[in-house]
mmCIF file of N, CA and C in Angstrom:
data_model
loop_
_atom_site.group_PDB
_atom_site.id
_atom_site.type_symbol
_atom_site.label_atom_id
_atom_site.label_comp_id
_atom_site.label_asym_id
_atom_site.label_seq_id
_atom_site.Cartn_x
_atom_site.Cartn_y
_atom_site.Cartn_z
ATOM 1 N N GLN A 96 -221.782 -99.376 -17.152
ATOM 2 C CA GLN A 96 -222.866 -100.138 -16.525
ATOM 3 C C GLN A 96 -223.025 -101.466 -17.251
ATOM 4 N N VAL A 97 -223.161 -102.534 -16.480
ATOM 5 C CA VAL A 97 -223.285 -103.865 -17.051
ATOM 6 C C VAL A 97 -224.760 -104.216 -17.223
ATOM 7 N N GLN A 98 -225.067 -104.790 -18.350
ATOM 8 C CA GLN A 98 -226.416 -105.297 -18.582
ATOM 9 C C GLN A 98 -226.340 -106.707 -19.129
ATOM 10 N N LEU A 99 -227.293 -107.522 -18.723
ATOM 11 C CA LEU A 99 -227.458 -108.848 -19.298
ATOM 12 C C LEU A 99 -228.745 -108.834 -20.093
ATOM 13 N N VAL A 100 -228.640 -109.137 -21.355
ATOM 14 C CA VAL A 100 -229.814 -109.112 -22.224
ATOM 15 C C VAL A 100 -230.056 -110.501 -22.790
ATOM 16 N N GLN A 101 -231.241 -111.007 -22.551
ATOM 17 C CA GLN A 101 -231.610 -112.321 -23.058
ATOM 18 C C GLN A 101 -232.345 -112.196 -24.383
ATOM 19 N N SER A 102 -232.212 -113.219 -25.202
ATOM 20 C CA SER A 102 -232.961 -113.308 -26.446
ATOM 21 C C SER A 102 -233.275 -114.770 -26.734
ATOM 22 N N GLY A 103 -234.179 -114.972 -27.634
ATOM 23 C CA GLY A 103 -234.639 -116.321 -27.947
ATOM 24 C C GLY A 103 -235.935 -116.591 -27.207
ATOM 25 N N GLY A 104 -236.320 -117.819 -27.129
ATOM 26 C CA GLY A 104 -237.569 -118.163 -26.475
ATOM 27 C C GLY A 104 -238.741 -118.063 -27.431
ATOM 28 N N GLY A 105 -239.938 -118.295 -26.890
ATOM 29 C CA GLY A 105 -241.135 -118.243 -27.696
ATOM 30 C C GLY A 105 -241.952 -119.507 -27.564
ATOM 31 N N LEU A 106 -242.764 -119.755 -28.593
ATOM 32 C CA LEU A 106 -243.657 -120.914 -28.612
ATOM 33 C C LEU A 106 -243.078 -121.988 -29.525
ATOM 34 N N VAL A 107 -243.071 -123.216 -29.045
ATOM 35 C CA VAL A 107 -242.550 -124.335 -29.834
ATOM 36 C C VAL A 107 -243.395 -125.570 -29.542
ATOM 37 N N GLN A 108 -243.483 -126.443 -30.517
ATOM 38 C CA GLN A 108 -244.224 -127.681 -30.319
ATOM 39 C C GLN A 108 -243.389 -128.690 -29.543
ATOM 40 N N PRO A 109 -244.038 -129.609 -28.863
ATOM 41 C CA PRO A 109 -243.286 -130.678 -28.174
ATOM 42 C C PRO A 109 -242.365 -131.399 -29.141
ATOM 43 N N GLY A 110 -241.150 -131.654 -28.658
ATOM 44 C CA GLY A 110 -240.139 -132.281 -29.490
ATOM 45 C C GLY A 110 -239.276 -131.296 -30.246
ATOM 46 N N GLY A 111 -239.671 -130.035 -30.235
ATOM 47 C CA GLY A 111 -238.922 -129.012 -30.944
ATOM 48 C C GLY A 111 -237.720 -128.506 -30.176
ATOM 49 N N SER A 112 -237.061 -127.507 -30.762
ATOM 50 C CA SER A 112 -235.855 -126.940 -30.179
ATOM 51 C C SER A 112 -235.929 -125.422 -30.159
ATOM 52 N N LEU A 113 -235.231 -124.856 -29.204
ATOM 53 C CA LEU A 113 -235.058 -123.414 -29.107
ATOM 54 C C LEU A 113 -233.666 -123.143 -28.582
ATOM 55 N N ARG A 114 -233.154 -121.959 -28.897
ATOM 56 C CA ARG A 114 -231.891 -121.536 -28.316
ATOM 57 C C ARG A 114 -232.070 -120.182 -27.647
ATOM 58 N N LEU A 115 -231.659 -120.135 -26.394
ATOM 59 C CA LEU A 115 -231.669 -118.887 -25.641
ATOM 60 C C LEU A 115 -230.255 -118.307 -25.603
ATOM 61 N N SER A 116 -230.184 -116.985 -25.605
ATOM 62 C CA SER A 116 -228.907 -116.307 -25.489
ATOM 63 C C SER A 116 -228.950 -115.360 -24.298
ATOM 64 N N CYS A 117 -227.795 -115.175 -23.703
ATOM 65 C CA CYS A 117 -227.639 -114.263 -22.567
ATOM 66 C C CYS A 117 -226.347 -113.494 -22.832
ATOM 67 N N ALA A 118 -226.481 -112.233 -23.213
ATOM 68 C CA ALA A 118 -225.333 -111.441 -23.629
ATOM 69 C C ALA A 118 -225.075 -110.319 -22.633
ATOM 70 N N ALA A 119 -223.838 -110.204 -22.244
ATOM 71 C CA ALA A 119 -223.438 -109.130 -21.330
ATOM 72 C C ALA A 119 -222.879 -107.964 -22.129
ATOM 73 N N SER A 120 -223.256 -106.772 -21.737
ATOM 74 C CA SER A 120 -222.731 -105.577 -22.400
ATOM 75 C C SER A 120 -222.171 -104.627 -21.359
ATOM 76 N N GLY A 121 -221.184 -103.862 -21.783
ATOM 77 C CA GLY A 121 -220.534 -102.932 -20.890
ATOM 78 C C GLY A 121 -219.069 -102.848 -21.271
ATOM 79 N N SER A 122 -218.390 -101.870 -20.749
ATOM 80 C CA SER A 122 -216.974 -101.707 -21.102
ATOM 81 C C SER A 122 -216.101 -102.539 -20.180
ATOM 82 N N ARG A 123 -215.064 -103.082 -20.747
ATOM 83 C CA ARG A 123 -214.059 -103.837 -19.987
ATOM 84 C C ARG A 123 -214.692 -104.947 -19.151
ATOM 85 N N ILE A 124 -215.521 -105.749 -19.763
ATOM 86 C CA ILE A 124 -216.189 -106.805 -19.015
ATOM 87 C C ILE A 124 -215.761 -108.174 -19.499
ATOM 88 N N SER A 125 -215.968 -109.135 -18.636
ATOM 89 C CA SER A 125 -215.840 -110.538 -19.008
ATOM 90 C C SER A 125 -216.788 -111.331 -18.112
ATOM 91 N N ILE A 126 -217.365 -112.351 -18.704
ATOM 92 C CA ILE A 126 -218.273 -113.201 -17.943
ATOM 93 C C ILE A 126 -217.472 -114.350 -17.364
ATOM 94 N N THR A 127 -217.701 -114.636 -16.108
ATOM 95 C CA THR A 127 -217.084 -115.822 -15.517
ATOM 96 C C THR A 127 -218.136 -116.923 -15.499
ATOM 97 N N ALA A 128 -218.715 -117.222 -14.368
ATOM 98 C CA ALA A 128 -219.697 -118.288 -14.296
ATOM 99 C C ALA A 128 -221.085 -117.771 -14.695
ATOM 100 N N THR A 129 -221.854 -118.619 -15.349
ATOM 101 C CA THR A 129 -223.224 -118.271 -15.728
ATOM 102 C C THR A 129 -224.135 -119.460 -15.476
ATOM 103 N N ASP A 130 -225.298 -119.164 -14.934
ATOM 104 C CA ASP A 130 -226.308 -120.197 -14.687
ATOM 105 C C ASP A 130 -227.599 -119.827 -15.403
ATOM 106 N N TRP A 131 -228.321 -120.852 -15.811
ATOM 107 C CA TRP A 131 -229.673 -120.676 -16.331
ATOM 108 C C TRP A 131 -230.663 -121.255 -15.309
ATOM 109 N N TYR A 132 -231.698 -120.480 -15.039
ATOM 110 C CA TYR A 132 -232.779 -120.888 -14.159
ATOM 111 C C TYR A 132 -234.084 -120.863 -14.959
ATOM 112 N N ARG A 133 -235.091 -121.511 -14.388
ATOM 113 C CA ARG A 133 -236.433 -121.354 -14.932
ATOM 114 C C ARG A 133 -237.419 -121.301 -13.774
ATOM 115 N N GLN A 134 -238.534 -120.642 -14.048
ATOM 116 C CA GLN A 134 -239.529 -120.451 -12.999
ATOM 117 C C GLN A 134 -240.921 -120.516 -13.592
ATOM 118 N N THR A 135 -241.791 -121.225 -12.889
ATOM 119 C CA THR A 135 -243.203 -121.277 -13.246
ATOM 120 C C THR A 135 -244.008 -120.711 -12.086
ATOM 121 N N PRO A 136 -245.211 -120.216 -12.332
ATOM 122 C CA PRO A 136 -246.019 -119.621 -11.258
ATOM 123 C C PRO A 136 -246.206 -120.579 -10.090
ATOM 124 N N GLY A 137 -245.957 -120.077 -8.900
ATOM 125 C CA GLY A 137 -246.156 -120.858 -7.697
ATOM 126 C C GLY A 137 -245.039 -121.826 -7.380
ATOM 127 N N GLN A 138 -244.013 -121.852 -8.222
ATOM 128 C CA GLN A 138 -242.893 -122.763 -7.996
ATOM 129 C C GLN A 138 -241.619 -121.983 -7.693
ATOM 130 N N GLU A 139 -240.712 -122.647 -7.013
ATOM 131 C CA GLU A 139 -239.428 -122.022 -6.748
ATOM 132 C C GLU A 139 -238.606 -121.988 -8.039
ATOM 133 N N ARG A 140 -237.735 -121.006 -8.099
ATOM 134 C CA ARG A 140 -236.836 -120.904 -9.247
ATOM 135 C C ARG A 140 -235.922 -122.135 -9.249
ATOM 136 N N GLU A 141 -235.811 -122.762 -10.408
ATOM 137 C CA GLU A 141 -235.039 -124.001 -10.541
ATOM 138 C C GLU A 141 -233.765 -123.757 -11.335
ATOM 139 N N LEU A 142 -232.640 -124.130 -10.758
ATOM 140 C CA LEU A 142 -231.369 -124.077 -11.477
ATOM 141 C C LEU A 142 -231.319 -125.255 -12.442
ATOM 142 N N ILE A 143 -231.143 -124.978 -13.729
ATOM 143 C CA ILE A 143 -231.177 -126.068 -14.686
ATOM 144 C C ILE A 143 -229.843 -126.309 -15.382
ATOM 145 N N ALA A 144 -228.993 -125.317 -15.462
ATOM 146 C CA ALA A 144 -227.705 -125.519 -16.121
ATOM 147 C C ALA A 144 -226.746 -124.415 -15.690
ATOM 148 N N GLY A 145 -225.465 -124.756 -15.700
ATOM 149 C CA GLY A 145 -224.450 -123.776 -15.359
ATOM 150 C C GLY A 145 -223.168 -124.062 -16.097
ATOM 151 N N ILE A 146 -222.376 -123.018 -16.289
ATOM 152 C CA ILE A 146 -221.086 -123.172 -16.948
ATOM 153 C C ILE A 146 -220.087 -122.262 -16.259
ATOM 154 N N THR A 147 -218.897 -122.792 -16.001
ATOM 155 C CA THR A 147 -217.862 -122.008 -15.344
ATOM 156 C C THR A 147 -217.021 -121.268 -16.383
ATOM 157 N N SER A 148 -216.096 -120.474 -15.884
ATOM 158 C CA SER A 148 -215.227 -119.715 -16.774
ATOM 159 C C SER A 148 -214.339 -120.630 -17.617
ATOM 160 N N THR A 149 -214.107 -121.845 -17.121
ATOM 161 C CA THR A 149 -213.254 -122.785 -17.845
ATOM 162 C C THR A 149 -214.066 -123.784 -18.670
ATOM 163 N N GLY A 150 -215.382 -123.585 -18.699
ATOM 164 C CA GLY A 150 -216.216 -124.423 -19.552
ATOM 165 C C GLY A 150 -216.778 -125.672 -18.905
ATOM 166 N N ILE A 151 -216.602 -125.813 -17.610
ATOM 167 C CA ILE A 151 -217.189 -126.961 -16.918
ATOM 168 C C ILE A 151 -218.692 -126.734 -16.802
ATOM 169 N N THR A 152 -219.459 -127.751 -17.132
ATOM 170 C CA THR A 152 -220.913 -127.601 -17.155
ATOM 171 C C THR A 152 -221.594 -128.510 -16.147
ATOM 172 N N ILE A 153 -222.749 -128.075 -15.693
ATOM 173 C CA ILE A 153 -223.605 -128.891 -14.837
ATOM 174 C C ILE A 153 -225.029 -128.779 -15.360
ATOM 175 N N TYR A 154 -225.806 -129.829 -15.117
ATOM 176 C CA TYR A 154 -227.199 -129.837 -15.558
ATOM 177 C C TYR A 154 -228.085 -130.461 -14.484
ATOM 178 N N ALA A 155 -229.288 -129.950 -14.397
ATOM 179 C CA ALA A 155 -230.292 -130.601 -13.568
ATOM 180 C C ALA A 155 -230.725 -131.894 -14.250
ATOM 181 N N ASP A 156 -231.137 -132.842 -13.457
ATOM 182 C CA ASP A 156 -231.570 -134.112 -14.030
ATOM 183 C C ASP A 156 -232.729 -133.931 -15.007
ATOM 184 N N SER A 157 -233.537 -132.921 -14.752
ATOM 185 C CA SER A 157 -234.733 -132.708 -15.584
ATOM 186 C C SER A 157 -234.395 -132.312 -17.018
ATOM 187 N N VAL A 158 -233.171 -131.813 -17.253
ATOM 188 C CA VAL A 158 -232.807 -131.364 -18.597
ATOM 189 C C VAL A 158 -231.575 -132.076 -19.147
ATOM 190 N N LYS A 159 -230.957 -132.893 -18.344
ATOM 191 C CA LYS A 159 -229.727 -133.572 -18.758
ATOM 192 C C LYS A 159 -229.980 -134.420 -19.999
ATOM 193 N N GLY A 160 -229.094 -134.275 -20.973
ATOM 194 C CA GLY A 160 -229.243 -135.026 -22.213
ATOM 195 C C GLY A 160 -230.093 -134.322 -23.256
ATOM 196 N N ARG A 161 -230.780 -133.253 -22.856
ATOM 197 C CA ARG A 161 -231.631 -132.512 -23.804
ATOM 198 C C ARG A 161 -231.148 -131.076 -23.999
ATOM 199 N N PHE A 162 -230.643 -130.466 -22.949
ATOM 200 C CA PHE A 162 -230.199 -129.076 -23.002
ATOM 201 C C PHE A 162 -228.674 -129.026 -23.016
ATOM 202 N N ILE A 163 -228.153 -128.030 -23.709
ATOM 203 C CA ILE A 163 -226.707 -127.831 -23.762
ATOM 204 C C ILE A 163 -226.399 -126.365 -23.493
ATOM 205 N N ILE A 164 -225.551 -126.136 -22.496
ATOM 206 C CA ILE A 164 -225.113 -124.775 -22.195
ATOM 207 C C ILE A 164 -223.723 -124.577 -22.798
ATOM 208 N N SER A 165 -223.508 -123.421 -23.390
ATOM 209 C CA SER A 165 -222.211 -123.133 -23.999
ATOM 210 C C SER A 165 -221.930 -121.642 -23.888
ATOM 211 N N ARG A 166 -220.721 -121.257 -24.224
ATOM 212 C CA ARG A 166 -220.354 -119.850 -24.093
ATOM 213 C C ARG A 166 -219.452 -119.430 -25.241
ATOM 214 N N ASP A 167 -219.544 -118.159 -25.576
ATOM 215 C CA ASP A 167 -218.660 -117.534 -26.554
ATOM 216 C C ASP A 167 -218.010 -116.366 -25.831
ATOM 217 N N ASN A 168 -216.798 -116.572 -25.361
ATOM 218 C CA ASN A 168 -216.129 -115.541 -24.561
ATOM 219 C C ASN A 168 -215.884 -114.261 -25.359
ATOM 220 N N ALA A 169 -215.638 -114.396 -26.635
ATOM 221 C CA ALA A 169 -215.381 -113.215 -27.464
ATOM 222 C C ALA A 169 -216.606 -112.314 -27.546
ATOM 223 N N LYS A 170 -217.783 -112.927 -27.453
ATOM 224 C CA LYS A 170 -219.033 -112.166 -27.535
ATOM 225 C C LYS A 170 -219.651 -111.926 -26.162
ATOM 226 N N ASN A 171 -218.985 -112.410 -25.103
ATOM 227 C CA ASN A 171 -219.548 -112.304 -23.747
ATOM 228 C C ASN A 171 -220.994 -112.802 -23.715
ATOM 229 N N THR A 172 -221.181 -113.946 -24.325
ATOM 230 C CA THR A 172 -222.528 -114.507 -24.469
ATOM 231 C C THR A 172 -222.538 -115.969 -24.052
ATOM 232 N N VAL A 173 -223.593 -116.341 -23.356
ATOM 233 C CA VAL A 173 -223.817 -117.727 -22.976
ATOM 234 C C VAL A 173 -225.118 -118.170 -23.629
ATOM 235 N N TYR A 174 -225.125 -119.403 -24.102
ATOM 236 C CA TYR A 174 -226.280 -119.943 -24.811
ATOM 237 C C TYR A 174 -226.867 -121.137 -24.059
ATOM 238 N N LEU A 175 -228.135 -121.350 -24.270
ATOM 239 C CA LEU A 175 -228.785 -122.563 -23.785
ATOM 240 C C LEU A 175 -229.553 -123.158 -24.959
ATOM 241 N N GLN A 176 -229.012 -124.228 -25.505
ATOM 242 C CA GLN A 176 -229.675 -124.953 -26.581
ATOM 243 C C GLN A 176 -230.620 -125.961 -25.955
ATOM 244 N N MET A 177 -231.884 -125.854 -26.287
ATOM 245 C CA MET A 177 -232.906 -126.716 -25.685
ATOM 246 C C MET A 177 -233.504 -127.603 -26.775
ATOM 247 N N ASN A 178 -233.313 -128.894 -26.636
ATOM 248 C CA ASN A 178 -233.796 -129.866 -27.607
ATOM 249 C C ASN A 178 -234.823 -130.786 -26.966
ATOM 250 N N SER A 179 -235.563 -131.469 -27.815
ATOM 251 C CA SER A 179 -236.575 -132.427 -27.336
ATOM 252 C C SER A 179 -237.445 -131.810 -26.256
ATOM 253 N N LEU A 180 -237.929 -130.625 -26.534
ATOM 254 C CA LEU A 180 -238.690 -129.892 -25.524
ATOM 255 C C LEU A 180 -240.006 -130.579 -25.198
ATOM 256 N N LYS A 181 -240.374 -130.464 -23.927
ATOM 257 C CA LYS A 181 -241.593 -131.075 -23.405
ATOM 258 C C LYS A 181 -242.505 -129.985 -22.846
ATOM 259 N N PRO A 182 -243.785 -130.243 -22.739
ATOM 260 C CA PRO A 182 -244.681 -129.239 -22.152
ATOM 261 C C PRO A 182 -244.243 -128.803 -20.753
ATOM 262 N N GLU A 183 -243.657 -129.713 -20.007
ATOM 263 C CA GLU A 183 -243.215 -129.349 -18.654
ATOM 264 C C GLU A 183 -241.988 -128.445 -18.645
ATOM 265 N N ASP A 184 -241.410 -128.186 -19.796
ATOM 266 C CA ASP A 184 -240.316 -127.214 -19.887
ATOM 267 C C ASP A 184 -240.851 -125.782 -19.984
ATOM 268 N N THR A 185 -242.159 -125.637 -20.111
ATOM 269 C CA THR A 185 -242.746 -124.308 -20.184
ATOM 270 C C THR A 185 -242.456 -123.527 -18.910
ATOM 271 N N ALA A 186 -241.868 -122.352 -19.064
ATOM 272 C CA ALA A 186 -241.457 -121.544 -17.914
ATOM 273 C C ALA A 186 -240.868 -120.228 -18.413
ATOM 274 N N VAL A 187 -240.622 -119.344 -17.481
ATOM 275 C CA VAL A 187 -239.781 -118.169 -17.759
ATOM 276 C C VAL A 187 -238.345 -118.575 -17.456
ATOM 277 N N TYR A 188 -237.479 -118.354 -18.406
ATOM 278 C CA TYR A 188 -236.079 -118.720 -18.271
ATOM 279 C C TYR A 188 -235.246 -117.468 -18.000
ATOM 280 N N LEU A 189 -234.366 -117.571 -17.015
ATOM 281 C CA LEU A 189 -233.535 -116.432 -16.628
ATOM 282 C C LEU A 189 -232.069 -116.856 -16.563
ATOM 283 N N CYS A 190 -231.207 -115.947 -16.985
ATOM 284 C CA CYS A 190 -229.777 -116.212 -16.819
ATOM 285 C C CYS A 190 -229.245 -115.350 -15.674
ATOM 286 N N ASN A 191 -228.267 -115.880 -15.023
ATOM 287 C CA ASN A 191 -227.587 -115.179 -13.935
ATOM 288 C C ASN A 191 -226.101 -115.335 -14.163
ATOM 289 N N ALA A 192 -225.409 -114.231 -14.313
ATOM 290 C CA ALA A 192 -223.995 -114.297 -14.647
ATOM 291 C C ALA A 192 -223.162 -113.479 -13.673
ATOM 292 N N GLU A 193 -221.992 -114.009 -13.400
ATOM 293 C CA GLU A 193 -220.988 -113.240 -12.658
ATOM 294 C C GLU A 193 -220.155 -112.516 -13.702
ATOM 295 N N VAL A 194 -220.156 -111.202 -13.626
ATOM 296 C CA VAL A 194 -219.474 -110.397 -14.630
ATOM 297 C C VAL A 194 -218.397 -109.567 -13.943
ATOM 298 N N THR A 195 -217.223 -109.619 -14.510
ATOM 299 C CA THR A 195 -216.105 -108.834 -13.995
ATOM 300 C C THR A 195 -215.927 -107.596 -14.854
ATOM 301 N N GLN A 196 -215.902 -106.454 -14.167
ATOM 302 C CA GLN A 196 -215.693 -105.179 -14.854
ATOM 303 C C GLN A 196 -214.701 -104.360 -14.052
ATOM 304 N N TRP A 197 -213.662 -103.924 -14.721
ATOM 305 C CA TRP A 197 -212.635 -103.121 -14.059
ATOM 306 C C TRP A 197 -212.106 -103.839 -12.822
ATOM 307 N N GLY A 198 -212.000 -105.164 -12.916
ATOM 308 C CA GLY A 198 -211.402 -105.936 -11.839
ATOM 309 C C GLY A 198 -212.342 -106.315 -10.711
ATOM 310 N N ARG A 199 -213.583 -105.899 -10.779
ATOM 311 C CA ARG A 199 -214.555 -106.215 -9.737
ATOM 312 C C ARG A 199 -215.662 -107.085 -10.313
ATOM 313 N N SER A 200 -216.084 -108.076 -9.528
ATOM 314 C CA SER A 200 -217.109 -109.020 -9.987
ATOM 315 C C SER A 200 -218.420 -108.814 -9.250
ATOM 316 N N ASN A 201 -219.483 -108.885 -10.002
ATOM 317 C CA ASN A 201 -220.824 -108.815 -9.427
ATOM 318 C C ASN A 201 -221.735 -109.755 -10.198
ATOM 319 N N GLY A 202 -222.832 -110.135 -9.556
ATOM 320 C CA GLY A 202 -223.819 -110.985 -10.214
ATOM 321 C C GLY A 202 -224.919 -110.147 -10.831
ATOM 322 N N TYR A 203 -225.369 -110.579 -12.000
ATOM 323 C CA TYR A 203 -226.431 -109.867 -12.708
ATOM 324 C C TYR A 203 -227.459 -110.876 -13.226
ATOM 325 N N TRP A 204 -228.698 -110.403 -13.328
ATOM 326 C CA TRP A 204 -229.777 -111.211 -13.876
ATOM 327 C C TRP A 204 -230.206 -110.661 -15.229
ATOM 328 N N GLY A 205 -230.540 -111.578 -16.128
ATOM 329 C CA GLY A 205 -231.190 -111.178 -17.355
ATOM 330 C C GLY A 205 -232.648 -110.837 -17.072
ATOM 331 N N GLN A 206 -233.309 -110.350 -18.111
ATOM 332 C CA GLN A 206 -234.691 -109.875 -17.916
ATOM 333 C C GLN A 206 -235.719 -111.007 -17.945
ATOM 334 N N GLY A 207 -235.289 -112.203 -18.307
ATOM 335 C CA GLY A 207 -236.214 -113.333 -18.382
ATOM 336 C C GLY A 207 -236.861 -113.423 -19.750
ATOM 337 N N THR A 208 -237.102 -114.655 -20.174
ATOM 338 C CA THR A 208 -237.773 -114.868 -21.452
ATOM 339 C C THR A 208 -238.705 -116.065 -21.339
ATOM 340 N N GLN A 209 -239.880 -115.937 -21.913
ATOM 341 C CA GLN A 209 -240.887 -116.983 -21.819
ATOM 342 C C GLN A 209 -240.629 -118.063 -22.865
ATOM 343 N N VAL A 210 -240.677 -119.301 -22.403
ATOM 344 C CA VAL A 210 -240.636 -120.454 -23.296
ATOM 345 C C VAL A 210 -241.927 -121.242 -23.073
ATOM 346 N N THR A 211 -242.666 -121.457 -24.135
ATOM 347 C CA THR A 211 -243.911 -122.197 -24.052
ATOM 348 C C THR A 211 -243.842 -123.383 -25.003
ATOM 349 N N VAL A 212 -244.051 -124.568 -24.451
ATOM 350 C CA VAL A 212 -244.016 -125.789 -25.255
ATOM 351 C C VAL A 212 -245.434 -126.337 -25.309
ATOM 352 N N SER A 213 -246.027 -126.253 -26.466
ATOM 353 C CA SER A 213 -247.432 -126.641 -26.595
ATOM 354 C C SER A 213 -247.742 -126.958 -28.043
ATOM 355 N N SER A 214 -248.657 -127.894 -28.229
ATOM 356 C CA SER A 214 -249.109 -128.216 -29.579
ATOM 357 C C SER A 214 -250.358 -127.410 -29.931
#
């Protein structure tokens, strides 16, 4: 059984940094594409960053230049380094990954993690 487990997040002051992790567990797995989303109450889920199996990255304009998505294939983990955080970055952050297991690919969601940017 495949699971995506997120870690990181929490409370940080404006201008600070946080790193989120999204780790896949299970036998015979590999992560292909992974996206990070964020959601605030009453708002639609926003795609903020993505990385392909070959390391190609995309970013939403709202985070470009501040956030960095990366991956460690050996650990089946994708990271989101968040720098120069602003109060408007406050949200629940979720990862969504395409995971291949035993030759079959499916999409999975992490459990979500709260990021709060406040002084």
